[in-house]
mmCIF file of C-alpha atoms in Angstrom:
data_model
loop_
_atom_site.group_PDB
_atom_site.id
_atom_site.type_symbol
_atom_site.label_atom_id
_atom_site.label_comp_id
_atom_site.label_asym_id
_atom_site.label_seq_id
_atom_site.Cartn_x
_atom_site.Cartn_y
_atom_site.Cartn_z
ATOM 1 C CA MET A 123 -39.777 -0.138 1.043
ATOM 2 C CA THR A 124 -39.129 2.300 -1.755
ATOM 3 C CA THR A 125 -38.580 0.692 -5.143
ATOM 4 C CA VAL A 126 -37.574 2.150 -8.482
ATOM 5 C CA GLY A 127 -38.819 0.342 -11.561
ATOM 6 C CA THR A 128 -37.851 0.472 -15.207
ATOM 7 C CA ALA A 129 -37.898 3.631 -17.271
ATOM 8 C CA PRO A 130 -41.375 5.202 -17.186
ATOM 9 C CA PRO A 131 -43.494 5.731 -20.319
ATOM 10 C CA PRO A 132 -43.266 9.193 -21.917
ATOM 11 C CA PRO A 133 -46.323 10.741 -20.189
ATOM 12 C CA MET A 134 -45.024 9.747 -16.758
ATOM 13 C CA ARG A 135 -41.498 10.851 -17.624
ATOM 14 C CA LEU A 136 -42.815 14.296 -18.578
ATOM 15 C CA ARG A 137 -44.717 14.506 -15.290
ATOM 16 C CA GLU A 138 -41.518 13.643 -13.446
ATOM 17 C CA LEU A 139 -39.646 16.390 -15.267
ATOM 18 C CA ALA A 140 -42.377 18.915 -14.499
ATOM 19 C CA PHE A 141 -42.042 18.030 -10.829
ATOM 20 C CA GLY A 142 -38.272 18.442 -10.920
ATOM 21 C CA ALA A 143 -38.538 21.304 -8.436
ATOM 22 C CA ALA A 144 -39.816 18.836 -5.849
ATOM 23 C CA CYS A 145 -36.637 16.771 -6.211
ATOM 24 C CA ALA A 146 -34.413 19.847 -5.890
ATOM 25 C CA ALA A 147 -36.369 21.015 -2.842
ATOM 26 C CA ALA A 148 -36.098 17.570 -1.236
ATOM 27 C CA VAL A 149 -32.313 17.466 -1.660
ATOM 28 C CA ARG A 150 -32.053 20.993 -0.268
ATOM 29 C CA ALA A 151 -34.245 20.080 2.721
ATOM 30 C CA ALA A 152 -32.111 17.041 3.512
ATOM 31 C CA ALA A 153 -28.971 19.177 3.352
ATOM 32 C CA ARG A 154 -30.399 21.892 5.595
ATOM 33 C CA LEU A 155 -31.784 19.379 8.092
ATOM 34 C CA GLY A 156 -28.464 17.543 8.266
ATOM 35 C CA VAL A 157 -30.042 14.127 7.662
ATOM 36 C CA ALA A 158 -26.936 12.684 6.014
ATOM 37 C CA ASP A 159 -24.774 13.789 8.930
ATOM 38 C CA ALA A 160 -27.167 12.212 11.437
ATOM 39 C CA LEU A 161 -27.252 8.885 9.613
ATOM 40 C CA GLY A 162 -24.355 6.660 10.563
ATOM 41 C CA GLU A 163 -23.107 3.391 9.107
ATOM 42 C CA ASP A 164 -26.104 1.402 10.319
ATOM 43 C CA PRO A 165 -29.652 1.869 8.980
ATOM 44 C CA MET A 166 -31.922 4.070 11.067
ATOM 45 C CA SER A 167 -35.667 4.493 11.253
ATOM 46 C CA ALA A 168 -37.382 7.749 10.392
ATOM 47 C CA GLU A 169 -38.224 8.111 14.077
ATOM 48 C CA GLU A 170 -34.593 7.801 15.114
ATOM 49 C CA LEU A 171 -33.458 10.244 12.461
ATOM 50 C CA ALA A 172 -36.246 12.682 13.339
ATOM 51 C CA GLU A 173 -35.033 12.795 16.913
ATOM 52 C CA GLU A 174 -31.490 13.541 15.738
ATOM 53 C CA VAL A 175 -32.414 16.344 13.326
ATOM 54 C CA LYS A 176 -35.285 17.795 15.421
ATOM 55 C CA ALA A 177 -38.017 17.078 12.880
ATOM 56 C CA GLU A 178 -41.407 15.359 12.836
ATOM 57 C CA PRO A 179 -41.093 11.623 12.035
ATOM 58 C CA ARG A 180 -43.944 11.287 9.543
ATOM 59 C CA PRO A 181 -42.986 14.201 7.268
ATOM 60 C CA LEU A 182 -39.343 13.122 7.475
ATOM 61 C CA ARG A 183 -40.293 9.617 6.314
ATOM 62 C CA ARG A 184 -42.100 11.178 3.355
ATOM 63 C CA LEU A 185 -39.000 13.228 2.505
ATOM 64 C CA LEU A 186 -36.727 10.185 2.750
ATOM 65 C CA ARG A 187 -39.090 8.095 0.642
ATOM 66 C CA ALA A 188 -39.043 10.715 -2.117
ATOM 67 C CA LEU A 189 -35.254 10.951 -2.012
ATOM 68 C CA SER A 190 -34.831 7.174 -2.042
ATOM 69 C CA CYS A 191 -36.627 7.075 -5.394
ATOM 70 C CA HIS A 192 -33.683 9.044 -6.780
ATOM 71 C CA GLY A 193 -30.978 6.993 -5.083
ATOM 72 C CA VAL A 194 -30.438 9.541 -2.308
ATOM 73 C CA PHE A 195 -30.606 7.187 0.709
ATOM 74 C CA ALA A 196 -32.013 3.674 0.453
ATOM 75 C CA GLU A 197 -34.968 2.159 2.299
ATOM 76 C CA ASP A 198 -34.725 -1.453 3.461
ATOM 77 C CA GLY A 199 -37.463 -4.020 4.004
ATOM 78 C CA ASP A 200 -37.949 -2.904 7.598
ATOM 79 C CA GLY A 201 -38.584 0.697 6.649
ATOM 80 C CA ARG A 202 -35.202 1.889 7.830
ATOM 81 C CA PHE A 203 -32.936 4.143 5.806
ATOM 82 C CA ALA A 204 -29.282 3.712 4.905
ATOM 83 C CA HIS A 205 -26.668 5.685 3.048
ATOM 84 C CA THR A 206 -25.951 5.403 -0.670
ATOM 85 C CA GLY A 207 -22.967 6.737 -2.569
ATOM 86 C CA VAL A 208 -25.072 9.785 -3.417
ATOM 87 C CA SER A 209 -26.385 10.547 0.070
ATOM 88 C CA ARG A 210 -22.902 10.384 1.586
ATOM 89 C CA LEU A 211 -21.982 13.425 -0.533
ATOM 90 C CA LEU A 212 -24.448 15.451 1.560
ATOM 91 C CA ARG A 213 -22.333 14.877 4.669
ATOM 92 C CA GLU A 214 -20.215 17.799 5.857
ATOM 93 C CA ASP A 215 -17.320 15.492 6.703
ATOM 94 C CA ASP A 216 -17.166 13.624 3.393
ATOM 95 C CA PRO A 217 -13.932 14.519 1.550
ATOM 96 C CA ASN A 218 -15.965 14.933 -1.647
ATOM 97 C CA SER A 219 -18.928 16.630 0.035
ATOM 98 C CA MET A 220 -21.308 18.469 -2.275
ATOM 99 C CA ARG A 221 -23.545 19.866 0.447
ATOM 100 C CA ASP A 222 -22.537 23.471 -0.221
ATOM 101 C CA VAL A 223 -22.983 23.025 -3.969
ATOM 102 C CA VAL A 224 -26.488 21.618 -3.402
ATOM 103 C CA LEU A 225 -27.395 24.608 -1.246
ATOM 104 C CA TRP A 226 -25.978 27.062 -3.783
ATOM 105 C CA CYS A 227 -27.944 25.546 -6.674
ATOM 106 C CA THR A 228 -31.180 25.796 -4.674
ATOM 107 C CA GLU A 229 -30.767 29.166 -2.946
ATOM 108 C CA PRO A 230 -33.949 31.310 -2.610
ATOM 109 C CA TRP A 231 -33.091 33.558 -5.570
ATOM 110 C CA THR A 232 -33.134 30.533 -7.896
ATOM 111 C CA TRP A 233 -36.809 29.955 -7.109
ATOM 112 C CA ASP A 234 -37.538 33.535 -8.188
ATOM 113 C CA ALA A 235 -35.508 33.233 -11.382
ATOM 114 C CA TRP A 236 -36.397 29.820 -12.836
ATOM 115 C CA PRO A 237 -40.060 30.699 -13.636
ATOM 116 C CA LEU A 238 -38.745 33.522 -15.841
ATOM 117 C CA LEU A 239 -36.619 31.269 -18.041
ATOM 118 C CA ASP A 240 -38.906 31.816 -21.037
ATOM 119 C CA GLU A 241 -38.319 35.564 -20.726
ATOM 120 C CA ALA A 242 -34.550 35.038 -20.601
ATOM 121 C CA VAL A 243 -34.726 32.818 -23.696
ATOM 122 C CA ARG A 244 -36.759 35.471 -25.561
ATOM 123 C CA SER A 245 -34.472 38.339 -24.628
ATOM 124 C CA GLY A 246 -31.128 36.566 -24.242
ATOM 125 C CA ARG A 247 -30.566 38.583 -21.054
ATOM 126 C CA SER A 248 -30.340 37.966 -17.330
ATOM 127 C CA VAL A 249 -33.632 38.308 -15.463
ATOM 128 C CA VAL A 250 -31.990 39.411 -12.200
ATOM 129 C CA PRO A 251 -31.952 43.179 -12.935
ATOM 130 C CA ASP A 252 -35.702 43.079 -13.539
ATOM 131 C CA LEU A 253 -36.256 40.996 -10.410
ATOM 132 C CA TYR A 254 -34.081 42.926 -7.982
ATOM 133 C CA GLY A 255 -33.155 46.198 -9.692
ATOM 134 C CA LYS A 256 -29.419 45.461 -9.805
ATOM 135 C CA ASP A 257 -26.939 43.055 -11.355
ATOM 136 C CA PHE A 258 -26.576 39.615 -9.816
ATOM 137 C CA PHE A 259 -23.404 39.952 -7.767
ATOM 138 C CA THR A 260 -24.395 43.395 -6.473
ATOM 139 C CA TYR A 261 -27.716 41.907 -5.368
ATOM 140 C CA LEU A 262 -25.979 38.925 -3.814
ATOM 141 C CA HIS A 263 -23.583 40.945 -1.677
ATOM 142 C CA GLN A 264 -25.917 43.813 -0.801
ATOM 143 C CA ASP A 265 -29.254 42.076 -0.319
ATOM 144 C CA ALA A 266 -28.565 38.360 0.152
ATOM 145 C CA PRO A 267 -25.456 37.986 2.335
ATOM 146 C CA GLU A 268 -26.410 34.461 3.398
ATOM 147 C CA SER A 269 -26.570 33.407 -0.256
ATOM 148 C CA ALA A 270 -23.239 35.139 -0.874
ATOM 149 C CA HIS A 271 -21.753 33.099 1.967
ATOM 150 C CA VAL A 272 -23.186 29.888 0.495
ATOM 151 C CA PHE A 273 -21.773 30.856 -2.906
ATOM 152 C CA ASN A 274 -18.299 31.381 -1.466
ATOM 153 C CA ARG A 275 -18.413 28.057 0.376
ATOM 154 C CA ALA A 276 -19.636 26.212 -2.726
ATOM 155 C CA MET A 277 -16.967 27.745 -4.969
ATOM 156 C CA THR A 278 -14.275 26.991 -2.406
ATOM 157 C CA ARG A 279 -15.362 23.368 -2.057
ATOM 158 C CA SER A 280 -15.591 22.843 -5.833
ATOM 159 C CA SER A 281 -12.223 24.481 -6.382
ATOM 160 C CA GLU A 282 -10.535 22.412 -3.679
ATOM 161 C CA GLN A 283 -11.812 19.209 -5.247
ATOM 162 C CA SER A 284 -10.985 20.068 -8.864
ATOM 163 C CA ALA A 285 -7.572 21.546 -7.969
ATOM 164 C CA ARG A 286 -6.177 18.091 -7.286
ATOM 165 C CA ASP A 287 -7.337 16.850 -10.697
ATOM 166 C CA VAL A 288 -5.951 19.883 -12.514
ATOM 167 C CA ALA A 289 -2.556 19.624 -10.791
ATOM 168 C CA ALA A 290 -2.320 15.930 -11.640
ATOM 169 C CA PHE A 291 -3.374 16.586 -15.250
ATOM 170 C CA LEU A 292 -1.026 19.435 -16.163
ATOM 171 C CA ASP A 293 2.636 18.871 -16.934
ATOM 172 C CA LEU A 294 4.374 22.107 -15.957
ATOM 173 C CA SER A 295 7.798 20.577 -15.457
ATOM 174 C CA GLU A 296 9.330 22.972 -18.012
ATOM 175 C CA ALA A 297 7.663 26.092 -16.599
ATOM 176 C CA GLU A 298 9.245 28.552 -14.194
ATOM 177 C CA SER A 299 6.201 30.766 -13.653
ATOM 178 C CA VAL A 300 2.409 30.482 -13.757
ATOM 179 C CA VAL A 301 -0.474 32.932 -13.388
ATOM 180 C CA ASP A 302 -3.879 31.745 -12.177
ATOM 181 C CA VAL A 303 -6.244 34.186 -13.914
ATOM 182 C CA GLY A 304 -9.460 34.755 -12.001
ATOM 183 C CA GLY A 305 -8.215 31.980 -9.754
ATOM 184 C CA GLY A 306 -10.494 32.603 -6.784
ATOM 185 C CA GLN A 307 -8.806 31.714 -3.524
ATOM 186 C CA GLY A 308 -5.926 30.021 -5.336
ATOM 187 C CA HIS A 309 -6.533 26.332 -4.682
ATOM 188 C CA VAL A 310 -5.392 25.350 -8.180
ATOM 189 C CA LEU A 311 -2.302 27.548 -7.909
ATOM 190 C CA ALA A 312 -1.414 26.142 -4.489
ATOM 191 C CA SER A 313 -1.734 22.579 -5.759
ATOM 192 C CA LEU A 314 0.499 23.358 -8.747
ATOM 193 C CA LEU A 315 3.169 25.045 -6.620
ATOM 194 C CA GLU A 316 3.209 22.085 -4.252
ATOM 195 C CA ARG A 317 3.669 19.759 -7.206
ATOM 196 C CA TYR A 318 6.456 21.879 -8.758
ATOM 197 C CA PRO A 319 8.723 23.236 -5.978
ATOM 198 C CA GLY A 320 10.876 25.279 -8.369
ATOM 199 C CA MET A 321 8.001 27.240 -9.885
ATOM 200 C CA ARG A 322 6.724 30.687 -8.926
ATOM 201 C CA GLY A 323 3.134 31.852 -9.274
ATOM 202 C CA ALA A 324 0.722 34.773 -9.231
ATOM 203 C CA LEU A 325 -2.929 34.741 -8.217
ATOM 204 C CA LEU A 326 -5.226 37.316 -9.838
ATOM 205 C CA ASP A 327 -8.789 37.919 -8.704
ATOM 206 C CA LEU A 328 -10.995 40.641 -7.263
ATOM 207 C CA PRO A 329 -9.760 42.212 -4.004
ATOM 208 C CA PRO A 330 -12.451 40.681 -1.721
ATOM 209 C CA VAL A 331 -11.690 37.257 -3.189
ATOM 210 C CA VAL A 332 -7.909 37.227 -2.854
ATOM 211 C CA ALA A 333 -8.232 38.734 0.629
ATOM 212 C CA ASN A 334 -9.393 35.250 1.607
ATOM 213 C CA ALA A 335 -6.801 33.363 -0.415
ATOM 214 C CA ASP A 336 -5.740 29.845 0.516
ATOM 215 C CA PRO A 337 -3.689 30.078 3.758
ATOM 216 C CA ARG A 338 -0.793 28.349 1.993
ATOM 217 C CA LEU A 339 -0.447 31.403 -0.253
ATOM 218 C CA ARG A 340 -0.826 34.180 2.301
ATOM 219 C CA GLU A 341 1.923 35.716 4.412
ATOM 220 C CA GLY A 342 3.362 33.056 6.680
ATOM 221 C CA GLY A 343 2.009 30.241 4.526
ATOM 222 C CA ALA A 344 4.117 27.392 3.225
ATOM 223 C CA LEU A 345 4.068 28.753 -0.341
ATOM 224 C CA ALA A 346 3.997 32.484 0.345
ATOM 225 C CA ASP A 347 7.610 33.116 -0.692
ATOM 226 C CA ARG A 348 6.845 31.842 -4.206
ATOM 227 C CA VAL A 349 3.549 33.660 -4.728
ATOM 228 C CA ARG A 350 2.438 37.130 -5.716
ATOM 229 C CA ILE A 351 -1.190 37.873 -4.853
ATOM 230 C CA VAL A 352 -2.606 40.437 -7.280
ATOM 231 C CA PRO A 353 -5.945 42.103 -6.462
ATOM 232 C CA GLY A 354 -7.560 43.083 -9.729
ATOM 233 C CA ASP A 355 -9.975 42.332 -12.556
ATOM 234 C CA CYS A 356 -8.771 40.148 -15.429
ATOM 235 C CA ARG A 357 -11.069 42.106 -17.727
ATOM 236 C CA THR A 358 -8.828 45.123 -17.063
ATOM 237 C CA ALA A 359 -5.281 43.738 -16.835
ATOM 238 C CA VAL A 360 -3.316 40.520 -16.271
ATOM 239 C CA PRO A 361 0.195 40.021 -14.757
ATOM 240 C CA ALA A 362 2.789 39.947 -17.506
ATOM 241 C CA GLY A 363 5.597 37.646 -18.548
ATOM 242 C CA ALA A 364 4.611 34.210 -17.182
ATOM 243 C CA ASP A 365 5.349 30.921 -18.897
ATOM 244 C CA VAL A 366 1.843 29.556 -18.272
ATOM 245 C CA TYR A 367 -1.571 31.167 -17.774
ATOM 246 C CA ILE A 368 -4.347 29.080 -16.213
ATOM 247 C CA VAL A 369 -7.920 30.182 -16.954
ATOM 248 C CA LYS A 370 -10.429 27.959 -15.180
ATOM 249 C CA ASN A 371 -14.217 28.290 -15.307
ATOM 250 C CA ILE A 372 -14.351 32.037 -15.821
ATOM 251 C CA LEU A 373 -14.996 32.348 -19.578
ATOM 252 C CA GLU A 374 -18.717 31.896 -19.097
ATOM 253 C CA TRP A 375 -19.651 35.551 -18.740
ATOM 254 C CA ASP A 376 -21.015 37.708 -21.530
ATOM 255 C CA ASP A 377 -18.983 37.665 -24.745
ATOM 256 C CA ASP A 378 -17.491 41.130 -24.187
ATOM 257 C CA SER A 379 -15.989 40.081 -20.833
ATOM 258 C CA THR A 380 -14.582 36.935 -22.410
ATOM 259 C CA ARG A 381 -13.002 38.898 -25.267
ATOM 260 C CA ARG A 382 -11.461 41.433 -22.899
ATOM 261 C CA THR A 383 -9.994 38.737 -20.661
ATOM 262 C CA LEU A 384 -8.427 36.806 -23.524
ATOM 263 C CA ARG A 385 -7.107 40.007 -25.098
ATOM 264 C CA ASN A 386 -5.452 40.983 -21.812
ATOM 265 C CA ILE A 387 -3.841 37.558 -21.424
ATOM 266 C CA ILE A 388 -2.387 37.678 -24.919
ATOM 267 C CA ALA A 389 -1.132 41.217 -24.336
ATOM 268 C CA ALA A 390 0.535 40.186 -21.056
ATOM 269 C CA ALA A 391 2.019 36.872 -22.166
ATOM 270 C CA ARG A 392 5.354 36.459 -23.867
ATOM 271 C CA PRO A 393 5.329 34.891 -27.373
ATOM 272 C CA GLY A 394 5.046 31.114 -27.133
ATOM 273 C CA ALA A 395 3.585 31.143 -23.615
ATOM 274 C CA ARG A 396 1.042 28.447 -22.768
ATOM 275 C CA VAL A 397 -2.563 29.381 -22.014
ATOM 276 C CA VAL A 398 -4.568 26.518 -20.505
ATOM 277 C CA VAL A 399 -8.304 27.161 -20.529
ATOM 278 C CA ILE A 400 -10.269 24.726 -18.364
ATOM 279 C CA GLU A 401 -14.060 24.691 -18.652
ATOM 280 C CA ASN A 402 -17.197 22.636 -18.200
ATOM 281 C CA LEU A 403 -18.669 21.889 -21.621
ATOM 282 C CA VAL A 404 -22.288 21.311 -22.534
ATOM 283 C CA ASP A 405 -21.403 18.664 -25.097
ATOM 284 C CA ASP A 406 -19.066 15.673 -25.357
ATOM 285 C CA THR A 407 -19.180 15.044 -21.613
ATOM 286 C CA PRO A 408 -20.877 12.538 -19.284
ATOM 287 C CA SER A 409 -22.057 15.461 -17.123
ATOM 288 C CA MET A 410 -24.321 17.052 -19.748
ATOM 289 C CA ARG A 411 -27.442 17.073 -17.563
ATOM 290 C CA PHE A 412 -25.587 19.102 -14.965
ATOM 291 C CA THR A 413 -23.712 21.399 -17.335
ATOM 292 C CA THR A 414 -26.764 22.187 -19.476
ATOM 293 C CA ALA A 415 -28.698 23.070 -16.312
ATOM 294 C CA MET A 416 -25.856 25.308 -15.155
ATOM 295 C CA ASP A 417 -25.833 26.872 -18.614
ATOM 296 C CA LEU A 418 -29.466 27.904 -18.178
ATOM 297 C CA LEU A 419 -28.808 29.194 -14.662
ATOM 298 C CA LEU A 420 -25.977 31.364 -16.003
ATOM 299 C CA LEU A 421 -28.381 32.813 -18.555
ATOM 300 C CA LEU A 422 -30.776 33.693 -15.740
ATOM 301 C CA ASN A 423 -28.368 35.209 -13.244
ATOM 302 C CA VAL A 424 -25.542 36.889 -15.192
ATOM 303 C CA GLY A 425 -26.514 36.519 -18.844
ATOM 304 C CA GLY A 426 -23.582 34.149 -19.339
ATOM 305 C CA ALA A 427 -23.222 30.716 -20.894
ATOM 306 C CA LYS A 428 -21.404 27.439 -20.682
ATOM 307 C CA HIS A 429 -19.767 26.474 -23.959
ATOM 308 C CA THR A 430 -19.721 23.658 -26.438
ATOM 309 C CA GLY A 431 -16.282 22.505 -27.499
ATOM 310 C CA ARG A 432 -16.770 24.332 -30.776
ATOM 311 C CA SER A 433 -17.964 27.647 -29.315
ATOM 312 C CA MET A 434 -15.085 27.667 -26.826
ATOM 313 C CA ALA A 435 -12.576 26.944 -29.584
ATOM 314 C CA GLU A 436 -14.036 29.748 -31.718
ATOM 315 C CA ARG A 437 -13.576 32.252 -28.921
ATOM 316 C CA LEU A 438 -10.001 31.159 -28.272
ATOM 317 C CA THR A 439 -8.897 31.196 -31.898
ATOM 318 C CA GLY A 440 -10.847 34.406 -32.503
ATOM 319 C CA ALA A 441 -8.786 36.040 -29.772
ATOM 320 C CA GLY A 442 -5.592 34.943 -31.519
ATOM 321 C CA LEU A 443 -4.617 31.837 -29.544
ATOM 322 C CA ALA A 444 -3.435 28.663 -31.265
ATOM 323 C CA ILE A 445 -5.116 25.527 -29.881
ATOM 324 C CA GLY A 446 -2.861 22.502 -29.641
ATOM 325 C CA SER A 447 -5.174 19.965 -27.997
ATOM 326 C CA VAL A 448 -8.453 19.555 -26.133
ATOM 327 C CA ARG A 449 -8.492 16.855 -23.470
ATOM 328 C CA PRO A 450 -10.726 15.850 -20.542
ATOM 329 C CA VAL A 451 -9.327 16.625 -17.098
ATOM 330 C CA ASN A 452 -12.077 14.627 -15.364
ATOM 331 C CA PRO A 453 -15.738 13.850 -16.184
ATOM 332 C CA TYR A 454 -16.660 17.512 -15.615
ATOM 333 C CA LEU A 455 -13.799 19.546 -17.072
ATOM 334 C CA HIS A 456 -11.990 19.863 -20.403
ATOM 335 C CA ALA A 457 -8.636 21.575 -20.946
ATOM 336 C CA PHE A 458 -7.874 23.594 -24.068
ATOM 337 C CA GLU A 459 -4.080 23.719 -24.432
ATOM 338 C CA CYS A 460 -3.189 26.905 -26.292
ATOM 339 C CA THR A 461 -0.120 28.956 -27.131
ATOM 340 C CA VAL A 462 0.337 32.673 -27.664
ATOM 341 C CA PRO A 463 1.539 33.385 -31.220
ATOM 342 C CA GLY A 464 4.886 35.044 -31.860
ATOM 343 C CA ASP A 465 3.267 38.427 -32.429
ATOM 344 C CA GLY A 466 0.939 38.019 -29.418
ATOM 345 C CA PRO A 467 1.456 41.311 -27.567
ATOM 346 C CA ALA A 468 1.582 43.427 -30.725
ATOM 347 C CA ARG A 469 -1.474 41.723 -32.134
ATOM 348 C CA ALA A 470 -3.466 42.165 -28.939
ATOM 349 C CA ALA A 471 -2.516 45.833 -28.697
ATOM 350 C CA GLY A 472 -4.123 46.433 -32.035
ATOM 351 C CA ALA A 473 -7.185 44.319 -31.335
#
């Protein structure tokens, strides 16, 4: 039976941290093998699970033992394994499944990039161009299509789950129009339009992204008559004249891209329009271990960064937005409620 004791002394804790790759690899292996899907409501032995997932029983027991130390599955006194709240999130059919996110965070390119973190810290630049001879997303789509597929699935799953929280959080009862800037497949926009039947919306993202927009938004969908799908790059232009602009988890690129996006929003928005920026923060949040890790991964792959509350506020006010409040949407996201000043378009034009 696997047991987890009290907090280890510092030397052992440091050893555990140094072996963190083993934990990530174990979670990835369980996801790829489909162990969580094979395990039902009743405990199962390693032999039974091995037969289901077409693996060898003894190595599978070793994998499950390692995962149980971290609360991913639980081993009982008879050596059988049962689900925990964590392991259930590896199931494909769980409504809050994180299987695709786990696979994305442990894709093969990450194992090439992480050992070069010291170089990224020295230079402040992405290591991907040196590794693969091209920028990250070009590499992903040209040379690693399977990883690109995993990325799309992970982003879709995360967006679907957070969209419900965002729609419940935002009060848009006074708004007639909303633009989802860099909104991916439009899950947030769809949730908002369902919540506010009198509101119209626009979805802006790159052409390959919006080509796969949420079916509710596409021609023939339940919301299609209230939506304009705009293929484009928010760093170039943003649809004009909306009451509300939603900017969720995209201001984590390089600073120039962030400045251009905010400038374009201010130029497009009418004076007094709301701009709601929703981001993961690396401080003042119960998810700091996750967000700080993602912050480092962004440095490695695109040269970007997650923000502290202060650094995000500095970028928003520096662009000319007035921040009214900063509030948590859920344990992972914070919303910066901003307004465009009265001279917004004129000011942005001269920026």
